[in-house]
């Protein structure tokens, strides 16, 4: 069965925070480059600060898409709110042609899936391909039998090298406010394992956390793109790295059989980095 294995992980969450430009991203020609944000849609200064850092990072790391992990909008969600909570904070990226692909969180209006800027095509859950990666976008607000059946079939048909899922509620998390959604794990994890999903991104807990691989799958929580629950991570044996002192976002590069990642704070400090290697099993499949 196809799996991903962490080869390198650097935790930099205390006094000496390395500048982001000293990270592990190789910035290779032809690789897939993207950013990840979650729980961002506050319209407050921290969200704008993160947006500015993302634009600055793009100068050294030319990503052309962003995964949004839900709670893309808090509070009122009238047309003017899409301006102040999305279009302005990421204005430089949007003007540069960067595409945002959203999933819905518990604070999002379900009708937001029709908003053109979120590229959801009016669907609660969907799949799309970029280079050698297939993404599976789920609605974890209601993982009904129809959605599970769709995911099972979509994963079965996937022939891309990498399979990445993202949805709002984490099935593994050390966040104190929410933590692991065990009922969602029971419903979803068997499909992820069965079909060899490599990486899962979620938000909901307003922190950054990297979980040690669970049943061969790498899990990330990136839920502090706008909101922050400072000091909310309670490390456990499954904790690989975390940062809960400021807002943050992620940068990802998929180059062949390697997925490189960095977590960057809103001040531009790199707070975690590493690489996941996609291994070939004994049968020669990937």
mmCIF file with all atom_site columns, C-alpha atoms in Angstrom, residues 7-158:
data_model
loop_
_atom_site.group_PDB
_atom_site.id
_atom_site.type_symbol
_atom_site.label_atom_id
_atom_site.label_alt_id
_atom_site.label_comp_id
_atom_site.label_asym_id
_atom_site.label_entity_id
_atom_site.label_seq_id
_atom_site.pdbx_PDB_ins_code
_atom_site.Cartn_x
_atom_site.Cartn_y
_atom_site.Cartn_z
_atom_site.occupancy
_atom_site.B_iso_or_equiv
_atom_site.pdbx_formal_charge
_atom_site.auth_seq_id
_atom_site.auth_comp_id
_atom_site.auth_asym_id
_atom_site.auth_atom_id
_atom_site.pdbx_PDB_model_num
ATOM 1   C CA . UNK A 1 7   ? 12.459  11.821 6.685   1.00 0.00 ? 7   UNK A CA 1
ATOM 2   C CA . UNK A 1 8   ? 13.266  15.244 8.093   1.00 0.00 ? 8   UNK A CA 1
ATOM 3   C CA . UNK A 1 9   ? 11.498  17.437 10.608  1.00 0.00 ? 9   UNK A CA 1
ATOM 4   C CA . UNK A 1 10  ? 12.833  20.521 12.323  1.00 0.00 ? 10  UNK A CA 1
ATOM 5   C CA . UNK A 1 11  ? 10.984  22.100 15.233  1.00 0.00 ? 11  UNK A CA 1
ATOM 6   C CA . UNK A 1 12  ? 11.796  25.785 15.697  1.00 0.00 ? 12  UNK A CA 1
ATOM 7   C CA . UNK A 1 13  ? 9.198   27.125 18.090  1.00 0.00 ? 13  UNK A CA 1
ATOM 8   C CA . UNK A 1 14  ? 11.248  28.647 20.873  1.00 0.00 ? 14  UNK A CA 1
ATOM 9   C CA . UNK A 1 15  ? 13.644  31.567 21.119  1.00 0.00 ? 15  UNK A CA 1
ATOM 10  C CA . UNK A 1 16  ? 15.644  31.188 17.897  1.00 0.00 ? 16  UNK A CA 1
ATOM 11  C CA . UNK A 1 17  ? 13.299  31.330 14.939  1.00 0.00 ? 17  UNK A CA 1
ATOM 12  C CA . UNK A 1 18  ? 15.064  30.938 11.604  1.00 0.00 ? 18  UNK A CA 1
ATOM 13  C CA . UNK A 1 19  ? 14.127  33.378 8.834   1.00 0.00 ? 19  UNK A CA 1
ATOM 14  C CA . UNK A 1 20  ? 11.852  31.795 6.268   1.00 0.00 ? 20  UNK A CA 1
ATOM 15  C CA . UNK A 1 21  ? 14.333  32.192 3.430   1.00 0.00 ? 21  UNK A CA 1
ATOM 16  C CA . UNK A 1 22  ? 16.611  29.637 5.120   1.00 0.00 ? 22  UNK A CA 1
ATOM 17  C CA . UNK A 1 23  ? 14.052  26.842 4.840   1.00 0.00 ? 23  UNK A CA 1
ATOM 18  C CA . UNK A 1 24  ? 14.073  23.528 3.029   1.00 0.00 ? 24  UNK A CA 1
ATOM 19  C CA . UNK A 1 25  ? 12.029  24.394 -0.057  1.00 0.00 ? 25  UNK A CA 1
ATOM 20  C CA . UNK A 1 26  ? 14.196  23.605 -3.099  1.00 0.00 ? 26  UNK A CA 1
ATOM 21  C CA . UNK A 1 27  ? 12.174  25.837 -5.488  1.00 0.00 ? 27  UNK A CA 1
ATOM 22  C CA . UNK A 1 28  ? 12.690  23.489 -8.415  1.00 0.00 ? 28  UNK A CA 1
ATOM 23  C CA . UNK A 1 29  ? 11.577  24.276 -11.922 1.00 0.00 ? 29  UNK A CA 1
ATOM 24  C CA . UNK A 1 30  ? 8.383   22.410 -12.785 1.00 0.00 ? 30  UNK A CA 1
ATOM 25  C CA . UNK A 1 31  ? 7.490   21.427 -9.217  1.00 0.00 ? 31  UNK A CA 1
ATOM 26  C CA . UNK A 1 32  ? 4.052   22.042 -7.724  1.00 0.00 ? 32  UNK A CA 1
ATOM 27  C CA . UNK A 1 33  ? 4.136   24.962 -5.302  1.00 0.00 ? 33  UNK A CA 1
ATOM 28  C CA . UNK A 1 34  ? 1.248   26.071 -3.112  1.00 0.00 ? 34  UNK A CA 1
ATOM 29  C CA . UNK A 1 35  ? 0.340   27.682 0.199   1.00 0.00 ? 35  UNK A CA 1
ATOM 30  C CA . UNK A 1 36  ? -2.087  26.572 2.918   1.00 0.00 ? 36  UNK A CA 1
ATOM 31  C CA . UNK A 1 37  ? -4.202  28.722 5.240   1.00 0.00 ? 37  UNK A CA 1
ATOM 32  C CA . UNK A 1 38  ? -7.054  27.953 7.601   1.00 0.00 ? 38  UNK A CA 1
ATOM 33  C CA . UNK A 1 39  ? -9.497  29.812 9.847   1.00 0.00 ? 39  UNK A CA 1
ATOM 34  C CA . UNK A 1 40  ? -8.385  33.018 8.213   1.00 0.00 ? 40  UNK A CA 1
ATOM 35  C CA . UNK A 1 41  ? -11.516 35.027 7.414   1.00 0.00 ? 41  UNK A CA 1
ATOM 36  C CA . UNK A 1 42  ? -11.621 37.525 10.264  1.00 0.00 ? 42  UNK A CA 1
ATOM 37  C CA . UNK A 1 43  ? -10.953 40.743 8.374   1.00 0.00 ? 43  UNK A CA 1
ATOM 38  C CA . UNK A 1 44  ? -8.618  41.730 11.221  1.00 0.00 ? 44  UNK A CA 1
ATOM 39  C CA . UNK A 1 45  ? -5.026  42.947 11.135  1.00 0.00 ? 45  UNK A CA 1
ATOM 40  C CA . UNK A 1 46  ? -3.478  39.493 11.718  1.00 0.00 ? 46  UNK A CA 1
ATOM 41  C CA . UNK A 1 47  ? -5.188  38.166 8.585   1.00 0.00 ? 47  UNK A CA 1
ATOM 42  C CA . UNK A 1 48  ? -3.821  41.110 6.587   1.00 0.00 ? 48  UNK A CA 1
ATOM 43  C CA . UNK A 1 49  ? -0.352  40.539 8.074   1.00 0.00 ? 49  UNK A CA 1
ATOM 44  C CA . UNK A 1 50  ? -0.452  36.886 7.000   1.00 0.00 ? 50  UNK A CA 1
ATOM 45  C CA . UNK A 1 51  ? -1.571  37.964 3.530   1.00 0.00 ? 51  UNK A CA 1
ATOM 46  C CA . UNK A 1 52  ? 1.401   40.317 3.288   1.00 0.00 ? 52  UNK A CA 1
ATOM 47  C CA . UNK A 1 53  ? 3.812   37.601 4.398   1.00 0.00 ? 53  UNK A CA 1
ATOM 48  C CA . UNK A 1 54  ? 2.351   35.228 1.831   1.00 0.00 ? 54  UNK A CA 1
ATOM 49  C CA . UNK A 1 55  ? 2.883   37.814 -0.894  1.00 0.00 ? 55  UNK A CA 1
ATOM 50  C CA . UNK A 1 56  ? 6.458   38.369 0.313   1.00 0.00 ? 56  UNK A CA 1
ATOM 51  C CA . UNK A 1 57  ? 7.105   34.608 0.357   1.00 0.00 ? 57  UNK A CA 1
ATOM 52  C CA . UNK A 1 58  ? 5.868   34.327 -3.220  1.00 0.00 ? 58  UNK A CA 1
ATOM 53  C CA . UNK A 1 59  ? 8.781   36.495 -4.351  1.00 0.00 ? 59  UNK A CA 1
ATOM 54  C CA . UNK A 1 60  ? 11.178  33.671 -3.414  1.00 0.00 ? 60  UNK A CA 1
ATOM 55  C CA . UNK A 1 61  ? 8.729   30.811 -3.799  1.00 0.00 ? 61  UNK A CA 1
ATOM 56  C CA . UNK A 1 62  ? 6.423   31.405 -6.796  1.00 0.00 ? 62  UNK A CA 1
ATOM 57  C CA . UNK A 1 63  ? 3.342   29.424 -5.769  1.00 0.00 ? 63  UNK A CA 1
ATOM 58  C CA . UNK A 1 64  ? 0.236   29.776 -7.891  1.00 0.00 ? 64  UNK A CA 1
ATOM 59  C CA . UNK A 1 65  ? -2.481  28.366 -5.638  1.00 0.00 ? 65  UNK A CA 1
ATOM 60  C CA . UNK A 1 66  ? -3.645  28.373 -2.016  1.00 0.00 ? 66  UNK A CA 1
ATOM 61  C CA . UNK A 1 67  ? -5.606  25.710 -0.144  1.00 0.00 ? 67  UNK A CA 1
ATOM 62  C CA . UNK A 1 68  ? -8.185  27.195 2.256   1.00 0.00 ? 68  UNK A CA 1
ATOM 63  C CA . UNK A 1 69  ? -9.071  24.849 5.115   1.00 0.00 ? 69  UNK A CA 1
ATOM 64  C CA . UNK A 1 70  ? -12.392 26.338 6.161   1.00 0.00 ? 70  UNK A CA 1
ATOM 65  C CA . UNK A 1 71  ? -13.750 29.132 8.314   1.00 0.00 ? 71  UNK A CA 1
ATOM 66  C CA . UNK A 1 72  ? -12.838 31.294 5.372   1.00 0.00 ? 72  UNK A CA 1
ATOM 67  C CA . UNK A 1 73  ? -15.400 33.837 6.646   1.00 0.00 ? 73  UNK A CA 1
ATOM 68  C CA . UNK A 1 74  ? -16.348 34.715 10.205  1.00 0.00 ? 74  UNK A CA 1
ATOM 69  C CA . UNK A 1 75  ? -19.320 36.819 11.231  1.00 0.00 ? 75  UNK A CA 1
ATOM 70  C CA . UNK A 1 76  ? -21.375 38.587 8.544   1.00 0.00 ? 76  UNK A CA 1
ATOM 71  C CA . UNK A 1 77  ? -20.935 37.139 5.061   1.00 0.00 ? 77  UNK A CA 1
ATOM 72  C CA . UNK A 1 78  ? -22.562 39.746 2.852   1.00 0.00 ? 78  UNK A CA 1
ATOM 73  C CA . UNK A 1 79  ? -20.952 40.747 -0.479  1.00 0.00 ? 79  UNK A CA 1
ATOM 74  C CA . UNK A 1 80  ? -18.927 43.515 1.156   1.00 0.00 ? 80  UNK A CA 1
ATOM 75  C CA . UNK A 1 81  ? -17.486 41.008 3.635   1.00 0.00 ? 81  UNK A CA 1
ATOM 76  C CA . UNK A 1 82  ? -15.918 39.014 0.813   1.00 0.00 ? 82  UNK A CA 1
ATOM 77  C CA . UNK A 1 83  ? -14.021 42.207 -0.014  1.00 0.00 ? 83  UNK A CA 1
ATOM 78  C CA . UNK A 1 84  ? -12.754 43.004 3.480   1.00 0.00 ? 84  UNK A CA 1
ATOM 79  C CA . UNK A 1 85  ? -12.175 39.386 4.575   1.00 0.00 ? 85  UNK A CA 1
ATOM 80  C CA . UNK A 1 86  ? -10.791 37.896 1.373   1.00 0.00 ? 86  UNK A CA 1
ATOM 81  C CA . UNK A 1 87  ? -10.180 40.151 -1.604  1.00 0.00 ? 87  UNK A CA 1
ATOM 82  C CA . UNK A 1 88  ? -8.238  42.857 0.223   1.00 0.00 ? 88  UNK A CA 1
ATOM 83  C CA . UNK A 1 89  ? -6.109  40.671 2.536   1.00 0.00 ? 89  UNK A CA 1
ATOM 84  C CA . UNK A 1 90  ? -4.909  38.640 -0.477  1.00 0.00 ? 90  UNK A CA 1
ATOM 85  C CA . UNK A 1 91  ? -5.100  41.394 -3.074  1.00 0.00 ? 91  UNK A CA 1
ATOM 86  C CA . UNK A 1 92  ? -1.478  41.060 -4.190  1.00 0.00 ? 92  UNK A CA 1
ATOM 87  C CA . UNK A 1 93  ? -1.834  37.306 -4.645  1.00 0.00 ? 93  UNK A CA 1
ATOM 88  C CA . UNK A 1 94  ? -5.139  37.564 -6.499  1.00 0.00 ? 94  UNK A CA 1
ATOM 89  C CA . UNK A 1 95  ? -3.740  40.230 -8.814  1.00 0.00 ? 95  UNK A CA 1
ATOM 90  C CA . UNK A 1 96  ? -0.785  37.913 -9.453  1.00 0.00 ? 96  UNK A CA 1
ATOM 91  C CA . UNK A 1 97  ? -3.121  35.175 -10.697 1.00 0.00 ? 97  UNK A CA 1
ATOM 92  C CA . UNK A 1 98  ? -2.984  32.940 -7.606  1.00 0.00 ? 98  UNK A CA 1
ATOM 93  C CA . UNK A 1 99  ? -6.050  30.682 -7.319  1.00 0.00 ? 99  UNK A CA 1
ATOM 94  C CA . UNK A 1 100 ? -7.653  29.842 -3.965  1.00 0.00 ? 100 UNK A CA 1
ATOM 95  C CA . UNK A 1 101 ? -9.373  26.458 -3.504  1.00 0.00 ? 101 UNK A CA 1
ATOM 96  C CA . UNK A 1 102 ? -11.589 26.397 -0.416  1.00 0.00 ? 102 UNK A CA 1
ATOM 97  C CA . UNK A 1 103 ? -13.328 23.869 1.750   1.00 0.00 ? 103 UNK A CA 1
ATOM 98  C CA . UNK A 1 104 ? -16.128 24.878 4.115   1.00 0.00 ? 104 UNK A CA 1
ATOM 99  C CA . UNK A 1 105 ? -15.759 25.225 7.875   1.00 0.00 ? 105 UNK A CA 1
ATOM 100 C CA . UNK A 1 106 ? -18.385 25.372 10.584  1.00 0.00 ? 106 UNK A CA 1
ATOM 101 C CA . UNK A 1 107 ? -18.485 29.195 10.446  1.00 0.00 ? 107 UNK A CA 1
ATOM 102 C CA . UNK A 1 108 ? -18.934 29.326 6.664   1.00 0.00 ? 108 UNK A CA 1
ATOM 103 C CA . UNK A 1 109 ? -22.283 29.832 4.981   1.00 0.00 ? 109 UNK A CA 1
ATOM 104 C CA . UNK A 1 110 ? -22.894 26.799 2.772   1.00 0.00 ? 110 UNK A CA 1
ATOM 105 C CA . UNK A 1 111 ? -23.766 29.153 -0.078  1.00 0.00 ? 111 UNK A CA 1
ATOM 106 C CA . UNK A 1 112 ? -20.170 30.374 -0.081  1.00 0.00 ? 112 UNK A CA 1
ATOM 107 C CA . UNK A 1 113 ? -19.372 27.381 -2.270  1.00 0.00 ? 113 UNK A CA 1
ATOM 108 C CA . UNK A 1 114 ? -20.845 29.416 -5.139  1.00 0.00 ? 114 UNK A CA 1
ATOM 109 C CA . UNK A 1 115 ? -18.447 32.344 -4.591  1.00 0.00 ? 115 UNK A CA 1
ATOM 110 C CA . UNK A 1 116 ? -16.184 32.430 -7.636  1.00 0.00 ? 116 UNK A CA 1
ATOM 111 C CA . UNK A 1 117 ? -13.061 33.338 -5.672  1.00 0.00 ? 117 UNK A CA 1
ATOM 112 C CA . UNK A 1 118 ? -13.190 30.074 -3.696  1.00 0.00 ? 118 UNK A CA 1
ATOM 113 C CA . UNK A 1 119 ? -13.143 27.891 -6.852  1.00 0.00 ? 119 UNK A CA 1
ATOM 114 C CA . UNK A 1 120 ? -15.516 25.289 -5.424  1.00 0.00 ? 120 UNK A CA 1
ATOM 115 C CA . UNK A 1 121 ? -17.759 25.176 -8.469  1.00 0.00 ? 121 UNK A CA 1
ATOM 116 C CA . UNK A 1 122 ? -20.828 25.179 -6.233  1.00 0.00 ? 122 UNK A CA 1
ATOM 117 C CA . UNK A 1 123 ? -19.899 21.790 -4.740  1.00 0.00 ? 123 UNK A CA 1
ATOM 118 C CA . UNK A 1 124 ? -19.581 20.791 -1.072  1.00 0.00 ? 124 UNK A CA 1
ATOM 119 C CA . UNK A 1 125 ? -16.872 18.295 -1.982  1.00 0.00 ? 125 UNK A CA 1
ATOM 120 C CA . UNK A 1 126 ? -14.834 17.830 -5.130  1.00 0.00 ? 126 UNK A CA 1
ATOM 121 C CA . UNK A 1 127 ? -11.489 16.737 -6.538  1.00 0.00 ? 127 UNK A CA 1
ATOM 122 C CA . UNK A 1 128 ? -8.938  18.387 -8.798  1.00 0.00 ? 128 UNK A CA 1
ATOM 123 C CA . UNK A 1 129 ? -5.478  17.672 -10.195 1.00 0.00 ? 129 UNK A CA 1
ATOM 124 C CA . UNK A 1 130 ? -2.352  19.828 -10.307 1.00 0.00 ? 130 UNK A CA 1
ATOM 125 C CA . UNK A 1 131 ? 0.702   18.278 -11.950 1.00 0.00 ? 131 UNK A CA 1
ATOM 126 C CA . UNK A 1 132 ? 1.326   14.891 -10.240 1.00 0.00 ? 132 UNK A CA 1
ATOM 127 C CA . UNK A 1 133 ? -1.019  15.551 -7.296  1.00 0.00 ? 133 UNK A CA 1
ATOM 128 C CA . UNK A 1 134 ? -4.734  14.846 -6.942  1.00 0.00 ? 134 UNK A CA 1
ATOM 129 C CA . UNK A 1 135 ? -6.521  16.829 -4.242  1.00 0.00 ? 135 UNK A CA 1
ATOM 130 C CA . UNK A 1 136 ? -9.681  15.636 -2.514  1.00 0.00 ? 136 UNK A CA 1
ATOM 131 C CA . UNK A 1 137 ? -11.683 18.438 -0.876  1.00 0.00 ? 137 UNK A CA 1
ATOM 132 C CA . UNK A 1 138 ? -14.241 17.283 1.692   1.00 0.00 ? 138 UNK A CA 1
ATOM 133 C CA . UNK A 1 139 ? -17.064 18.864 3.673   1.00 0.00 ? 139 UNK A CA 1
ATOM 134 C CA . UNK A 1 140 ? -16.395 17.638 7.196   1.00 0.00 ? 140 UNK A CA 1
ATOM 135 C CA . UNK A 1 141 ? -19.422 19.527 8.523   1.00 0.00 ? 141 UNK A CA 1
ATOM 136 C CA . UNK A 1 142 ? -21.542 16.633 7.250   1.00 0.00 ? 142 UNK A CA 1
ATOM 137 C CA . UNK A 1 143 ? -19.673 13.527 6.127   1.00 0.00 ? 143 UNK A CA 1
ATOM 138 C CA . UNK A 1 144 ? -22.803 11.751 4.936   1.00 0.00 ? 144 UNK A CA 1
ATOM 139 C CA . UNK A 1 145 ? -22.902 8.309  3.252   1.00 0.00 ? 145 UNK A CA 1
ATOM 140 C CA . UNK A 1 146 ? -23.123 9.885  -0.195  1.00 0.00 ? 146 UNK A CA 1
ATOM 141 C CA . UNK A 1 147 ? -19.914 11.832 0.348   1.00 0.00 ? 147 UNK A CA 1
ATOM 142 C CA . UNK A 1 148 ? -18.088 8.773  1.697   1.00 0.00 ? 148 UNK A CA 1
ATOM 143 C CA . UNK A 1 149 ? -19.192 6.722  -1.312  1.00 0.00 ? 149 UNK A CA 1
ATOM 144 C CA . UNK A 1 150 ? -18.021 9.482  -3.643  1.00 0.00 ? 150 UNK A CA 1
ATOM 145 C CA . UNK A 1 151 ? -14.629 9.643  -1.900  1.00 0.00 ? 151 UNK A CA 1
ATOM 146 C CA . UNK A 1 152 ? -14.186 5.879  -2.005  1.00 0.00 ? 152 UNK A CA 1
ATOM 147 C CA . UNK A 1 153 ? -14.800 5.840  -5.754  1.00 0.00 ? 153 UNK A CA 1
ATOM 148 C CA . UNK A 1 154 ? -12.753 8.972  -6.474  1.00 0.00 ? 154 UNK A CA 1
ATOM 149 C CA . UNK A 1 155 ? -9.762  7.637  -4.555  1.00 0.00 ? 155 UNK A CA 1
ATOM 150 C CA . UNK A 1 156 ? -10.089 4.275  -6.269  1.00 0.00 ? 156 UNK A CA 1
ATOM 151 C CA . UNK A 1 157 ? -9.925  5.952  -9.696  1.00 0.00 ? 157 UNK A CA 1
ATOM 152 C CA . UNK A 1 158 ? -6.968  8.163  -8.804  1.00 0.00 ? 158 UNK A CA 1
#
